[in-house]
């Protein structure tokens, strides 16, 4: 089995994408925008519910055709005491993914983020105009 080697900065080895903005308190589902997995093998989704509840769930949906993501393949409950949820999936089986957050009780939902890793091409650029600005430092001096 080959091991994936991390060289350089983490931000040069993973693709970080904001899939949905913060949502106000409600009980309706929040569906992220579609994530294209072309060039990546694995993904980690991160978000936070404002209120912990057993009915708060995140599910990953996948499909092979853009715009037709429907099959549910992974599920995680926040439980009754944890607001933060991370769903980490290796060897994703389809090209297009969405995350759906189900709010079982009235709750806010923080932004939904995807961290894609296992890149086919190690030259990953995370700077996205209007969304993400990335800076890296090596041994910065104390102020």
PDB file of C-alpha atoms in Angstrom:
ATOM      1  CA  UNK A   1       0.000   0.000   0.000  1.00  0.00           C
ATOM      2  CA  UNK A   2       1.422   3.367  -0.959  1.00  0.00           C
ATOM      3  CA  UNK A   3       1.326   6.252   1.482  1.00  0.00           C
ATOM      4  CA  UNK A   4       0.427   9.770   0.412  1.00  0.00           C
ATOM      5  CA  UNK A   5       3.269  12.090   1.307  1.00  0.00           C
ATOM      6  CA  UNK A   6       2.618  15.631   2.470  1.00  0.00           C
ATOM      7  CA  UNK A   7       5.251  18.042   1.200  1.00  0.00           C
ATOM      8  CA  UNK A   8       5.265  21.765   1.874  1.00  0.00           C
ATOM      9  CA  UNK A   9       2.294  23.537   3.412  1.00  0.00           C
ATOM     10  CA  UNK A  10      -1.029  21.820   4.048  1.00  0.00           C
ATOM     11  CA  UNK A  11      -2.715  24.515   1.921  1.00  0.00           C
ATOM     12  CA  UNK A  12      -0.559  23.385  -1.028  1.00  0.00           C
ATOM     13  CA  UNK A  13      -1.715  19.780  -0.651  1.00  0.00           C
ATOM     14  CA  UNK A  14      -5.475  20.172  -0.126  1.00  0.00           C
ATOM     15  CA  UNK A  15      -8.226  22.116  -1.869  1.00  0.00           C
ATOM     16  CA  UNK A  16     -10.406  24.123   0.535  1.00  0.00           C
ATOM     17  CA  UNK A  17     -13.834  25.181  -0.748  1.00  0.00           C
ATOM     18  CA  UNK A  18     -16.661  27.034   0.988  1.00  0.00           C
ATOM     19  CA  UNK A  19     -19.849  25.307  -0.181  1.00  0.00           C
ATOM     20  CA  UNK A  20     -22.498  27.257   1.768  1.00  0.00           C
ATOM     21  CA  UNK A  21     -22.664  30.412   3.863  1.00  0.00           C
ATOM     22  CA  UNK A  22     -23.944  30.686   7.436  1.00  0.00           C
ATOM     23  CA  UNK A  23     -27.715  30.062   7.706  1.00  0.00           C
ATOM     24  CA  UNK A  24     -30.124  31.732  10.118  1.00  0.00           C
ATOM     25  CA  UNK A  25     -32.105  29.701  12.663  1.00  0.00           C
ATOM     26  CA  UNK A  26     -34.716  27.435  11.069  1.00  0.00           C
ATOM     27  CA  UNK A  27     -35.709  23.781  10.787  1.00  0.00           C
ATOM     28  CA  UNK A  28     -35.331  23.504   7.002  1.00  0.00           C
ATOM     29  CA  UNK A  29     -32.545  21.542   5.326  1.00  0.00           C
ATOM     30  CA  UNK A  30     -29.463  23.352   4.043  1.00  0.00           C
ATOM     31  CA  UNK A  31     -28.010  21.974   0.807  1.00  0.00           C
ATOM     32  CA  UNK A  32     -24.511  22.955  -0.211  1.00  0.00           C
ATOM     33  CA  UNK A  33     -23.443  23.871  -3.686  1.00  0.00           C
ATOM     34  CA  UNK A  34     -22.052  21.046  -5.785  1.00  0.00           C
ATOM     35  CA  UNK A  35     -18.432  19.964  -5.327  1.00  0.00           C
ATOM     36  CA  UNK A  36     -16.483  18.586  -8.300  1.00  0.00           C
ATOM     37  CA  UNK A  37     -14.077  15.867  -7.154  1.00  0.00           C
ATOM     38  CA  UNK A  38     -12.121  15.744 -10.440  1.00  0.00           C
ATOM     39  CA  UNK A  39      -8.456  15.325  -9.539  1.00  0.00           C
ATOM     40  CA  UNK A  40      -9.072  14.336  -5.897  1.00  0.00           C
ATOM     41  CA  UNK A  41      -9.658  11.007  -4.168  1.00  0.00           C
ATOM     42  CA  UNK A  42     -10.906  12.043  -0.714  1.00  0.00           C
ATOM     43  CA  UNK A  43     -12.927  14.799   0.980  1.00  0.00           C
ATOM     44  CA  UNK A  44     -13.623  16.097   4.465  1.00  0.00           C
ATOM     45  CA  UNK A  45     -16.738  18.215   5.124  1.00  0.00           C
ATOM     46  CA  UNK A  46     -16.930  20.539   8.152  1.00  0.00           C
ATOM     47  CA  UNK A  47     -19.789  22.578   9.614  1.00  0.00           C
ATOM     48  CA  UNK A  48     -21.404  23.486  12.946  1.00  0.00           C
ATOM     49  CA  UNK A  49     -24.980  23.478  14.186  1.00  0.00           C
ATOM     50  CA  UNK A  50     -25.929  26.326  16.544  1.00  0.00           C
ATOM     51  CA  UNK A  51     -27.843  23.887  18.764  1.00  0.00           C
ATOM     52  CA  UNK A  52     -26.980  20.253  19.400  1.00  0.00           C
ATOM     53  CA  UNK A  53     -29.891  17.875  18.783  1.00  0.00           C
ATOM     54  CA  UNK A  54     -30.240  14.186  17.960  1.00  0.00           C
ATOM     55  CA  UNK A  55     -32.173  15.095  14.792  1.00  0.00           C
ATOM     56  CA  UNK A  56     -29.360  17.234  13.374  1.00  0.00           C
ATOM     57  CA  UNK A  57     -27.751  15.267  10.555  1.00  0.00           C
ATOM     58  CA  UNK A  58     -25.338  15.802   7.718  1.00  0.00           C
ATOM     59  CA  UNK A  59     -25.455  13.542   4.688  1.00  0.00           C
ATOM     60  CA  UNK A  60     -23.177  13.364   1.693  1.00  0.00           C
ATOM     61  CA  UNK A  61     -24.916  12.903  -1.627  1.00  0.00           C
ATOM     62  CA  UNK A  62     -23.112  11.901  -4.801  1.00  0.00           C
ATOM     63  CA  UNK A  63     -23.686  11.475  -8.513  1.00  0.00           C
ATOM     64  CA  UNK A  64     -21.748  10.933 -11.726  1.00  0.00           C
ATOM     65  CA  UNK A  65     -23.442  13.757 -13.635  1.00  0.00           C
ATOM     66  CA  UNK A  66     -23.318  17.421 -12.647  1.00  0.00           C
ATOM     67  CA  UNK A  67     -26.695  18.672 -11.456  1.00  0.00           C
ATOM     68  CA  UNK A  68     -28.048  15.205 -10.651  1.00  0.00           C
ATOM     69  CA  UNK A  69     -26.480  14.492  -7.270  1.00  0.00           C
ATOM     70  CA  UNK A  70     -28.979  12.287  -5.443  1.00  0.00           C
ATOM     71  CA  UNK A  71     -27.562   9.107  -3.924  1.00  0.00           C
ATOM     72  CA  UNK A  72     -26.944   9.347  -0.169  1.00  0.00           C
ATOM     73  CA  UNK A  73     -23.773   7.554   0.820  1.00  0.00           C
ATOM     74  CA  UNK A  74     -22.662   8.869   4.219  1.00  0.00           C
ATOM     75  CA  UNK A  75     -24.535  10.057   7.311  1.00  0.00           C
ATOM     76  CA  UNK A  76     -23.476  11.673  10.591  1.00  0.00           C
ATOM     77  CA  UNK A  77     -25.609  12.895  13.522  1.00  0.00           C
ATOM     78  CA  UNK A  78     -24.497  15.756  15.737  1.00  0.00           C
ATOM     79  CA  UNK A  79     -25.913  13.896  18.724  1.00  0.00           C
ATOM     80  CA  UNK A  80     -27.336  15.742  21.718  1.00  0.00           C
ATOM     81  CA  UNK A  81     -24.139  17.389  22.940  1.00  0.00           C
ATOM     82  CA  UNK A  82     -21.944  18.134  19.908  1.00  0.00           C
ATOM     83  CA  UNK A  83     -22.559  21.068  17.577  1.00  0.00           C
ATOM     84  CA  UNK A  84     -19.516  20.616  15.336  1.00  0.00           C
ATOM     85  CA  UNK A  85     -19.556  17.846  12.735  1.00  0.00           C
ATOM     86  CA  UNK A  86     -16.854  16.555  10.409  1.00  0.00           C
ATOM     87  CA  UNK A  87     -17.502  13.913   7.778  1.00  0.00           C
ATOM     88  CA  UNK A  88     -14.281  12.490   6.287  1.00  0.00           C
ATOM     89  CA  UNK A  89     -14.705  10.190   3.267  1.00  0.00           C
ATOM     90  CA  UNK A  90     -11.845   8.329   1.567  1.00  0.00           C
ATOM     91  CA  UNK A  91     -12.080   6.979  -1.972  1.00  0.00           C
ATOM     92  CA  UNK A  92     -15.188   8.900  -2.978  1.00  0.00           C
ATOM     93  CA  UNK A  93     -17.221   6.888  -5.452  1.00  0.00           C
ATOM     94  CA  UNK A  94     -18.557   9.639  -7.720  1.00  0.00           C
ATOM     95  CA  UNK A  95     -17.384  12.876  -9.306  1.00  0.00           C
ATOM     96  CA  UNK A  96     -19.999  15.286  -7.924  1.00  0.00           C
ATOM     97  CA  UNK A  97     -20.951  15.707  -4.277  1.00  0.00           C
ATOM     98  CA  UNK A  98     -23.258  17.811  -2.111  1.00  0.00           C
ATOM     99  CA  UNK A  99     -23.647  17.992   1.643  1.00  0.00           C
ATOM    100  CA  UNK A 100     -27.149  18.279   3.106  1.00  0.00           C
ATOM    101  CA  UNK A 101     -27.577  19.462   6.692  1.00  0.00           C
ATOM    102  CA  UNK A 102     -30.889  18.420   8.244  1.00  0.00           C
ATOM    103  CA  UNK A 103     -31.893  20.491  11.257  1.00  0.00           C
ATOM    104  CA  UNK A 104     -34.077  18.430  13.597  1.00  0.00           C
ATOM    105  CA  UNK A 105     -34.681  21.446  15.809  1.00  0.00           C
ATOM    106  CA  UNK A 106     -34.533  25.169  15.151  1.00  0.00           C
ATOM    107  CA  UNK A 107     -30.848  25.876  14.737  1.00  0.00           C
ATOM    108  CA  UNK A 108     -28.387  28.022  12.872  1.00  0.00           C
ATOM    109  CA  UNK A 109     -25.868  26.344  10.622  1.00  0.00           C
ATOM    110  CA  UNK A 110     -22.379  27.721  10.137  1.00  0.00           C
ATOM    111  CA  UNK A 111     -20.684  27.724   6.745  1.00  0.00           C
ATOM    112  CA  UNK A 112     -20.155  24.361   5.078  1.00  0.00           C
ATOM    113  CA  UNK A 113     -16.554  23.717   4.041  1.00  0.00           C
ATOM    114  CA  UNK A 114     -15.018  20.938   1.955  1.00  0.00           C
ATOM    115  CA  UNK A 115     -11.360  19.947   2.184  1.00  0.00           C
ATOM    116  CA  UNK A 116     -10.394  17.792  -0.780  1.00  0.00           C
ATOM    117  CA  UNK A 117      -7.219  15.749  -0.503  1.00  0.00           C
ATOM    118  CA  UNK A 118      -5.365  12.966  -2.270  1.00  0.00           C
ATOM    119  CA  UNK A 119      -4.789  15.197  -5.302  1.00  0.00           C
ATOM    120  CA  UNK A 120      -3.695  13.682  -8.591  1.00  0.00           C
ATOM    121  CA  UNK A 121      -1.699  16.879  -9.243  1.00  0.00           C
ATOM    122  CA  UNK A 122       0.126  18.231  -6.199  1.00  0.00           C
ATOM    123  CA  UNK A 123      -0.050  21.840  -7.478  1.00  0.00           C
ATOM    124  CA  UNK A 124      -3.152  22.938  -5.542  1.00  0.00           C
ATOM    125  CA  UNK A 125      -4.131  26.636  -5.484  1.00  0.00           C
ATOM    126  CA  UNK A 126      -6.592  27.725  -2.791  1.00  0.00           C
ATOM    127  CA  UNK A 127      -6.751  31.435  -3.563  1.00  0.00           C
ATOM    128  CA  UNK A 128     -10.224  32.145  -4.925  1.00  0.00           C
ATOM    129  CA  UNK A 129     -11.100  35.771  -5.628  1.00  0.00           C
ATOM    130  CA  UNK A 130     -13.910  36.967  -3.387  1.00  0.00           C
ATOM    131  CA  UNK A 131     -13.838  33.806  -1.265  1.00  0.00           C
ATOM    132  CA  UNK A 132     -10.482  32.686   0.118  1.00  0.00           C
ATOM    133  CA  UNK A 133      -7.163  34.478   0.536  1.00  0.00           C
ATOM    134  CA  UNK A 134      -4.233  32.252   1.534  1.00  0.00           C
ATOM    135  CA  UNK A 135      -0.855  33.288   2.950  1.00  0.00           C
ATOM    136  CA  UNK A 136       1.997  31.002   3.969  1.00  0.00           C
ATOM    137  CA  UNK A 137       4.938  31.833   6.237  1.00  0.00           C
ATOM    138  CA  UNK A 138       8.145  30.011   7.040  1.00  0.00           C
ATOM    139  CA  UNK A 139       9.726  30.792  10.429  1.00  0.00           C
ATOM    140  CA  UNK A 140       8.139  34.229  10.932  1.00  0.00           C
ATOM    141  CA  UNK A 141       9.968  36.537  13.331  1.00  0.00           C
ATOM    142  CA  UNK A 142       8.399  37.396  16.690  1.00  0.00           C
ATOM    143  CA  UNK A 143       6.875  40.870  16.815  1.00  0.00           C
TER     144      UNK A 143
END
